[in-house]
Short mmCIF file of C-alpha atoms in Angstrom, two decimals:
data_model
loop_
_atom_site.label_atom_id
_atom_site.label_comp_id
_atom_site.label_asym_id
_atom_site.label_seq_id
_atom_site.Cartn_x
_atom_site.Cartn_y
_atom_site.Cartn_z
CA UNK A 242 -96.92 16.84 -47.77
CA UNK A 243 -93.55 15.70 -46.72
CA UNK A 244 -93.23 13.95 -44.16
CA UNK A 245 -91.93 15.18 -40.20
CA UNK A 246 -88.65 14.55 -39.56
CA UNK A 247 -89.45 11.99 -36.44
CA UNK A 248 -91.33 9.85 -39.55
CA UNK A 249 -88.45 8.95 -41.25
CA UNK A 250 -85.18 7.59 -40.88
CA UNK A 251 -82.85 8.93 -38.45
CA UNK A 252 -80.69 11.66 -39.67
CA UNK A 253 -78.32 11.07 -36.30
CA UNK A 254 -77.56 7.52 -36.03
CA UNK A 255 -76.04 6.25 -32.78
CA UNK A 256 -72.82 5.40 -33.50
CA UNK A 257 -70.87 2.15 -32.57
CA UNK A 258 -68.69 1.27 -29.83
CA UNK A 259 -65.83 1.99 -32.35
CA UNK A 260 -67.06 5.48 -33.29
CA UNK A 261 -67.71 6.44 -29.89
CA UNK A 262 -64.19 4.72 -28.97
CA UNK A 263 -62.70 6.92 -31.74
CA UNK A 264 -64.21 10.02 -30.60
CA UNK A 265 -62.52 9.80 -27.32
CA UNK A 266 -59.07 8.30 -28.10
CA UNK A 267 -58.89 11.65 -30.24
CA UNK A 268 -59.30 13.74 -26.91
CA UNK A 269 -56.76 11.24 -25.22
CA UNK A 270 -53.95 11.27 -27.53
CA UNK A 271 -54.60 15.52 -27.80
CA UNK A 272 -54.16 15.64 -24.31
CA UNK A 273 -51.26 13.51 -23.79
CA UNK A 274 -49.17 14.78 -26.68
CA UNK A 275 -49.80 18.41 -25.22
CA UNK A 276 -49.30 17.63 -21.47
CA UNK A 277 -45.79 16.08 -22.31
CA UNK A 278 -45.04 19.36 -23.64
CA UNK A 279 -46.38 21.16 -21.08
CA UNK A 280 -44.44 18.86 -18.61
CA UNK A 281 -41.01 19.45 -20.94
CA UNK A 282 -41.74 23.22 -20.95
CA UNK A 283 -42.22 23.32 -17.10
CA UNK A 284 -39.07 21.40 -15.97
CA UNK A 285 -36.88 23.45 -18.18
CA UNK A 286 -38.05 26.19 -15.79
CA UNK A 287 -36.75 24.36 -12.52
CA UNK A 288 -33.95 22.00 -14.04
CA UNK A 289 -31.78 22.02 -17.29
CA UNK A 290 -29.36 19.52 -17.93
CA UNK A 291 -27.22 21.99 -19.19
CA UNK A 292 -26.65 26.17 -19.08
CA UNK A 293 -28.01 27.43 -23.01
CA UNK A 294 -24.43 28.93 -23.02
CA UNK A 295 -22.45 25.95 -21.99
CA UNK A 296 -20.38 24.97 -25.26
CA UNK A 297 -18.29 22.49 -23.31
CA UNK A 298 -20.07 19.56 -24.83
CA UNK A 299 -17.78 19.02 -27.81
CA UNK A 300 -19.28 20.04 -31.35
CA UNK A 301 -21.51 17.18 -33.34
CA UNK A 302 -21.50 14.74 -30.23
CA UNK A 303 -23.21 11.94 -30.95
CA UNK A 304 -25.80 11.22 -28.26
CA UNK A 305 -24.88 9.65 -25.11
CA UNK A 306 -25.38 9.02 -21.48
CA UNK A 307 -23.91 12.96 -21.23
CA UNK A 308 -25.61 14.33 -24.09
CA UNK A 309 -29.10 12.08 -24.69
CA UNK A 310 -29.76 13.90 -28.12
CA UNK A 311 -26.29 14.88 -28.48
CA UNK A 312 -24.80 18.90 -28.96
CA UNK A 313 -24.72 21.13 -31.97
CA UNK A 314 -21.95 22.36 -33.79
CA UNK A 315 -21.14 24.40 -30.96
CA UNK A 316 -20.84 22.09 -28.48
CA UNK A 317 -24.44 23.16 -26.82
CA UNK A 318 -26.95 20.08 -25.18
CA UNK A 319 -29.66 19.83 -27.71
CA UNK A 320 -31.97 18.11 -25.06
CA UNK A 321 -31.38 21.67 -23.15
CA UNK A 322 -32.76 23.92 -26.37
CA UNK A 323 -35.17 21.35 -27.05
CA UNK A 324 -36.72 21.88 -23.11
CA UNK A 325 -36.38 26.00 -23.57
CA UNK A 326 -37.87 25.60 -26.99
CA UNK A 327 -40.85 23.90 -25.38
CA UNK A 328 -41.25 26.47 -22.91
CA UNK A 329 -41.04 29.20 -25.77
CA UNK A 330 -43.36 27.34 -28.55
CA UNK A 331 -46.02 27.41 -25.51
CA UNK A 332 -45.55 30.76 -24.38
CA UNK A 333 -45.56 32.29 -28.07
CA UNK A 334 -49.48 29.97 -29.02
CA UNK A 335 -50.54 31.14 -25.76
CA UNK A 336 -50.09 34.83 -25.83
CA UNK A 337 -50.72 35.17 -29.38
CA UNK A 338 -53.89 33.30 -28.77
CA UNK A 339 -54.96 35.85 -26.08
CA UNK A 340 -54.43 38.58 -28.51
CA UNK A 341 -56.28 37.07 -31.15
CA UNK A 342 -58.80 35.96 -28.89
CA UNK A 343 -59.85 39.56 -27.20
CA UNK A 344 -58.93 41.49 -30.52
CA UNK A 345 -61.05 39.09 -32.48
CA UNK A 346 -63.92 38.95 -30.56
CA UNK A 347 -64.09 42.79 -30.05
CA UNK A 348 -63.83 43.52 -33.59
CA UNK A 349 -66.44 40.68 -34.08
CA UNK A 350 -68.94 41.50 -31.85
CA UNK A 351 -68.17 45.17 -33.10
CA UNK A 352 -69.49 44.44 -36.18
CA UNK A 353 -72.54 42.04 -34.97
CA UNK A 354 -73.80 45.21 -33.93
CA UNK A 355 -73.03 47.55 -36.44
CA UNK A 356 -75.41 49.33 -39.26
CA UNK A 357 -75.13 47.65 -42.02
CA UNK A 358 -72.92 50.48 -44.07
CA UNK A 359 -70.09 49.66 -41.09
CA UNK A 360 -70.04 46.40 -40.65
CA UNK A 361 -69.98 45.21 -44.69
CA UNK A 362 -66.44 47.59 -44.49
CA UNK A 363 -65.38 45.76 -41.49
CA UNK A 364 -66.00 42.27 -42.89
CA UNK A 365 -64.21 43.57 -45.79
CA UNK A 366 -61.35 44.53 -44.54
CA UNK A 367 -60.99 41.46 -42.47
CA UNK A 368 -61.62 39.28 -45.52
CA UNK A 369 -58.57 41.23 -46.77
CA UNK A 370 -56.15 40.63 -44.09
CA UNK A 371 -57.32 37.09 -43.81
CA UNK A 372 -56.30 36.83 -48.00
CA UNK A 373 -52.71 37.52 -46.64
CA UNK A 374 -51.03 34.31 -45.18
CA UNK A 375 -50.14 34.38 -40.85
CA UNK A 376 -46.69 34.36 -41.53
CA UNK A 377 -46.37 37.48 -44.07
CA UNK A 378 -48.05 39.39 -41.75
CA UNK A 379 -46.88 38.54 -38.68
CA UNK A 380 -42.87 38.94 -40.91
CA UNK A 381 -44.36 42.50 -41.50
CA UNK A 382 -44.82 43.43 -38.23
CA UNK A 383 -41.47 41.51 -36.94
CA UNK A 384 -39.60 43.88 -39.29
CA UNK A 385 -41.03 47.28 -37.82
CA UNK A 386 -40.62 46.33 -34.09
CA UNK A 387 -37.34 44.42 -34.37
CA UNK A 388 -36.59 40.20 -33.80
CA UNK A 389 -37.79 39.38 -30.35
CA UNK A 390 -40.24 37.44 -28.06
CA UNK A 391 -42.65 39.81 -27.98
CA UNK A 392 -42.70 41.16 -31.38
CA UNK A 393 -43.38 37.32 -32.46
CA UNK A 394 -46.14 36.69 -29.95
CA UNK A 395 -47.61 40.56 -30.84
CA UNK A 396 -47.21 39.66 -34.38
CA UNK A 397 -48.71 36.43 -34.54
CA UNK A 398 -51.87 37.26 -32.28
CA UNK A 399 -52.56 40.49 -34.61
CA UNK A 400 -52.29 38.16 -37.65
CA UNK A 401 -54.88 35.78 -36.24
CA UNK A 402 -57.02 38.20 -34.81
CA UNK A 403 -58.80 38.58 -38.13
CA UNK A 404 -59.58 35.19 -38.41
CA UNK A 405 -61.13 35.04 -34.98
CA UNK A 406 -62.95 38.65 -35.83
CA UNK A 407 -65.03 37.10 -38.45
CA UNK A 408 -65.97 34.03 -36.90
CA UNK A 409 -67.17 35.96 -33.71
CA UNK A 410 -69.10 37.93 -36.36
CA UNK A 411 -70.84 35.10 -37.88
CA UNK A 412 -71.78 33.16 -34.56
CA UNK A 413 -72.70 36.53 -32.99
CA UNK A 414 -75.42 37.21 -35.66
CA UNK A 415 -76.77 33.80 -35.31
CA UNK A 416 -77.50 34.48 -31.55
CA UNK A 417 -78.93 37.97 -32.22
CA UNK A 418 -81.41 36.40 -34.69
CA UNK A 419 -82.90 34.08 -31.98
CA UNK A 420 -85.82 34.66 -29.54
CA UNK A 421 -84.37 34.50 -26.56
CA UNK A 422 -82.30 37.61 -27.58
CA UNK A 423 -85.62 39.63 -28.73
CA UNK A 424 -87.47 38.87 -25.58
CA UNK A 425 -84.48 40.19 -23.96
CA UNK A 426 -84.12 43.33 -25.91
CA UNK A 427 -88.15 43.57 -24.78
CA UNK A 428 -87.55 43.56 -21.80
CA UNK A 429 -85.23 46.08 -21.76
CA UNK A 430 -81.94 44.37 -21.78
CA UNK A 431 -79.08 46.53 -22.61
CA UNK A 432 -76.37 45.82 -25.27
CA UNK A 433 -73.67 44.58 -22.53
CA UNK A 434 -76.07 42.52 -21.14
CA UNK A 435 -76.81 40.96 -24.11
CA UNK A 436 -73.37 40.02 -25.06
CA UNK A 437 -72.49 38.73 -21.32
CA UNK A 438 -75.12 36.74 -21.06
CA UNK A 439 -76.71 35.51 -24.06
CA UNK A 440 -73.97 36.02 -26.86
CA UNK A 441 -70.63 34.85 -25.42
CA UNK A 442 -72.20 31.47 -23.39
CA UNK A 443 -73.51 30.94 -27.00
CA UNK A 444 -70.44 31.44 -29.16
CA UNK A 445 -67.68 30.10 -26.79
CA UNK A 446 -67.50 26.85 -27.25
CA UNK A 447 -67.18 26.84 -31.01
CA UNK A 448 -64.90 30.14 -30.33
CA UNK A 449 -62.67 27.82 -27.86
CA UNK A 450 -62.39 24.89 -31.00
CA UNK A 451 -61.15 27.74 -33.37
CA UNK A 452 -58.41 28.72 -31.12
CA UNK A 453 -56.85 25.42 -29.42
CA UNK A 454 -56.57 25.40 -33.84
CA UNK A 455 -55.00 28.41 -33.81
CA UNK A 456 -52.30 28.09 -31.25
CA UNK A 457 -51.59 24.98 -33.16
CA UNK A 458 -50.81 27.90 -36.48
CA UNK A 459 -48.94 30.30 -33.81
CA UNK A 460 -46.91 27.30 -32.93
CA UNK A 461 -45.87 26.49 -36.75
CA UNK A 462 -45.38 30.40 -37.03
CA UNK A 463 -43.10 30.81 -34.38
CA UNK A 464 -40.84 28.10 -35.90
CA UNK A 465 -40.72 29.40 -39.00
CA UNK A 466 -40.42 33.19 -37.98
CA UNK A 467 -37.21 31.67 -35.74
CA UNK A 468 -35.84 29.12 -38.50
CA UNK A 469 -36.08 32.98 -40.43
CA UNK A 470 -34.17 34.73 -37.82
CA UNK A 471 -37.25 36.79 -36.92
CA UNK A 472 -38.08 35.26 -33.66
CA UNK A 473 -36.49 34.96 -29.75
CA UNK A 474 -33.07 36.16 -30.45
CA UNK A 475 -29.90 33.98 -29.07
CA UNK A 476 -29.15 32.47 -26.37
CA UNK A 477 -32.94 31.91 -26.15
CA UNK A 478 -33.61 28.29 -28.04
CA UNK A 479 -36.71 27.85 -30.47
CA UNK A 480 -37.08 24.88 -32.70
CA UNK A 481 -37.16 26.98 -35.84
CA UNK A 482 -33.68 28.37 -34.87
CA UNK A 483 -32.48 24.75 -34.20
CA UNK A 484 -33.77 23.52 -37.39
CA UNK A 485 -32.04 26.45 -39.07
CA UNK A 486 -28.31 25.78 -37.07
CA UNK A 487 -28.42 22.17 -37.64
CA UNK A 488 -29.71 22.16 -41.79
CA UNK A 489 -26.11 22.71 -42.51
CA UNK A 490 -25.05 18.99 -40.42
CA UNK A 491 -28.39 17.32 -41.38
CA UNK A 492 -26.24 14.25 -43.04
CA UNK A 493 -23.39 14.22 -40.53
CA UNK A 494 -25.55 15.19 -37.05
CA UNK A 495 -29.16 14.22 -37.97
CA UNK A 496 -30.24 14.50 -34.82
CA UNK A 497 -29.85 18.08 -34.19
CA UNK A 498 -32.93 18.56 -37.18
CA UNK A 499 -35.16 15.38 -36.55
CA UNK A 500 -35.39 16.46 -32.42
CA UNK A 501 -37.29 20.25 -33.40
CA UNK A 502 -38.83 18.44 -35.89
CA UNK A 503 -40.07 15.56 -33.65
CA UNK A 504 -41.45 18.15 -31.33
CA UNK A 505 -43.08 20.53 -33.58
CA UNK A 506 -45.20 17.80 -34.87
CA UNK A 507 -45.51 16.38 -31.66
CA UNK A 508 -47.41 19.96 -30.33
CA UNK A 509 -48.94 20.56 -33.35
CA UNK A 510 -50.99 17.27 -33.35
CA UNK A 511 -51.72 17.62 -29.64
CA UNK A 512 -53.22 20.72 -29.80
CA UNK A 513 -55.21 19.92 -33.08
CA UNK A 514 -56.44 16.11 -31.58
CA UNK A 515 -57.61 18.48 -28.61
CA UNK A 516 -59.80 20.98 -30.79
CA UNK A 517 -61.02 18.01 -32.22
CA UNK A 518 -61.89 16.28 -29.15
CA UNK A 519 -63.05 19.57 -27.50
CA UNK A 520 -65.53 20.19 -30.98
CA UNK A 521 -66.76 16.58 -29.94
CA UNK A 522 -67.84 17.64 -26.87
CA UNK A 523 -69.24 21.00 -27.06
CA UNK A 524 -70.98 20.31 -30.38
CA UNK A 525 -74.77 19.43 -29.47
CA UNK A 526 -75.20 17.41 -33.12
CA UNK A 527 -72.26 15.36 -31.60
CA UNK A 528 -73.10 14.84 -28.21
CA UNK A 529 -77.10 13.79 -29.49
CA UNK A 530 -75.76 11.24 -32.11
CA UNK A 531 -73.42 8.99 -29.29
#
């Protein structure tokens, strides 16, 4: 007979001082690399340095007391676009990730429910849209509504939706196969009931990881939908549209392309330390083995 778990070895070790160190340095550095853009993104709404539309700069400045990261080759403050482009890279992962979120998990817990016949077509078909890459489809949807703000956030949240859909699925069905969830149906529990309070206080956490990882993907499509000319149209300033303007004076005005670059990365990490962290701490199997 083999033997109970509790009769041999540990399977969740405690961890060390460094692991446990490790674990929240992660969160930390998330939250600090995505507060300063948060902090970046919110000034720009009170205090510019300089009017997105004030060419008076000189074109290819280096930087200086005037200019800290210097103008483009039309004479524009870069630190300016740099502080809008905060404000739109955050606007753009947060409404996409609404989108995704309530599309997803409506479609998800759709098919949780579903006879069998209707929810193997809806997996299906989101196994098919998730095939295509977020930035085709979100380009494809750009191109019927026309270049804007909210074409890219639209377009981005719809493309992600699918990805949230089936995950919602997945965890859903795990929570419908448990006891507390029969008993409940026993007792006479109604579907909305069910999902209110037994499915969603089951699934969010893990559903909360996935999408601090996807706004971290909306960010990265939002600069590349811009750096495509498919995003905020001018005088609004994106990074992707900044690294697009300045590819042409990478060699003679490097900063103009390391700055959107810098910041990109910057967010992108944050956000992604942050899901980590967050999975850290809503994860049972990690919170038992520190």
């Amino acid at each position: 007979m083999t033997a109970p778990v509790s009769a041999t070895a540990p399977q969740n070790p405690t961890p060390g001082p460094a692991r446990r160190h490790g674990r929240r340095a992660t969160l930390v550095i998330g939250l600090t690399l995505t507060a300063l853009v948060v902090v970046v993104a919110a000034v720009s709404l009170v205090w510019l340095p300089y009017p997105l539309t004030d060419i008076s700069g000189g074109r290819l400045s280096a930087p200086s007391l005037a200019h800290p990261l210097g103008t483009d080759r039309l004479g524009r403050d870069l630190l300016s676009q740099l502080m809008v482009g905060a404000r739109i890279a955050l606007t753009v992962g947060a409404g996409a990730v609404m989108i995704a979120a309530v599309l997803g998990t409506t479609i998800g817990l759709a098919a949780a429910f579903a006879r069998p016949w209707l929810d193997d077509t809806l997996s299906a078909g989101l196994d098919v849209v998730i095939a295509f890459p977020v930035l085709l489809l979100a380009m494809l949807v750009v191109a019927v509504q026309g270049p804007s703000l909210g074409s890219a956030i639209l377009a981005i949240g719809l493309a992600m939706s699918a990805v949230v859909a089936r995950l919602t699925r997945i965890l859903s069905r795990r929570v419908l196969q448990e006891q507390f969830v029969t008993a409940a149906r026993t007792s006479g529990t109604r579907t909305v009931g069910i999902v209110w309070h037994h499915i969603l206080p089951n699934i969010a956490p893990t559903l909360a990881v996935a999408l601090a990882l996807q706004f971290g993907v909306a960010v990265l499509a939002e600069a590349s939908l811009s750096y495509l000319g498919l995003g905020a149209p001018p005088p609004n300033a994106s990074w992707g549209r900044m690294l697009q303007e300045a590819q042409g004076t990478v060699l003679t005005a490097p900063v103009g392309a390391i700055a959107p670059g810098v910041a990109v990365i910057v967010l992108v990490l944050g956000v992604n330390f942050l899901a980590d962290g967050l999975r850290d701490v809503t994860d049972p199997t990690r919170r038992r083995s520190r």
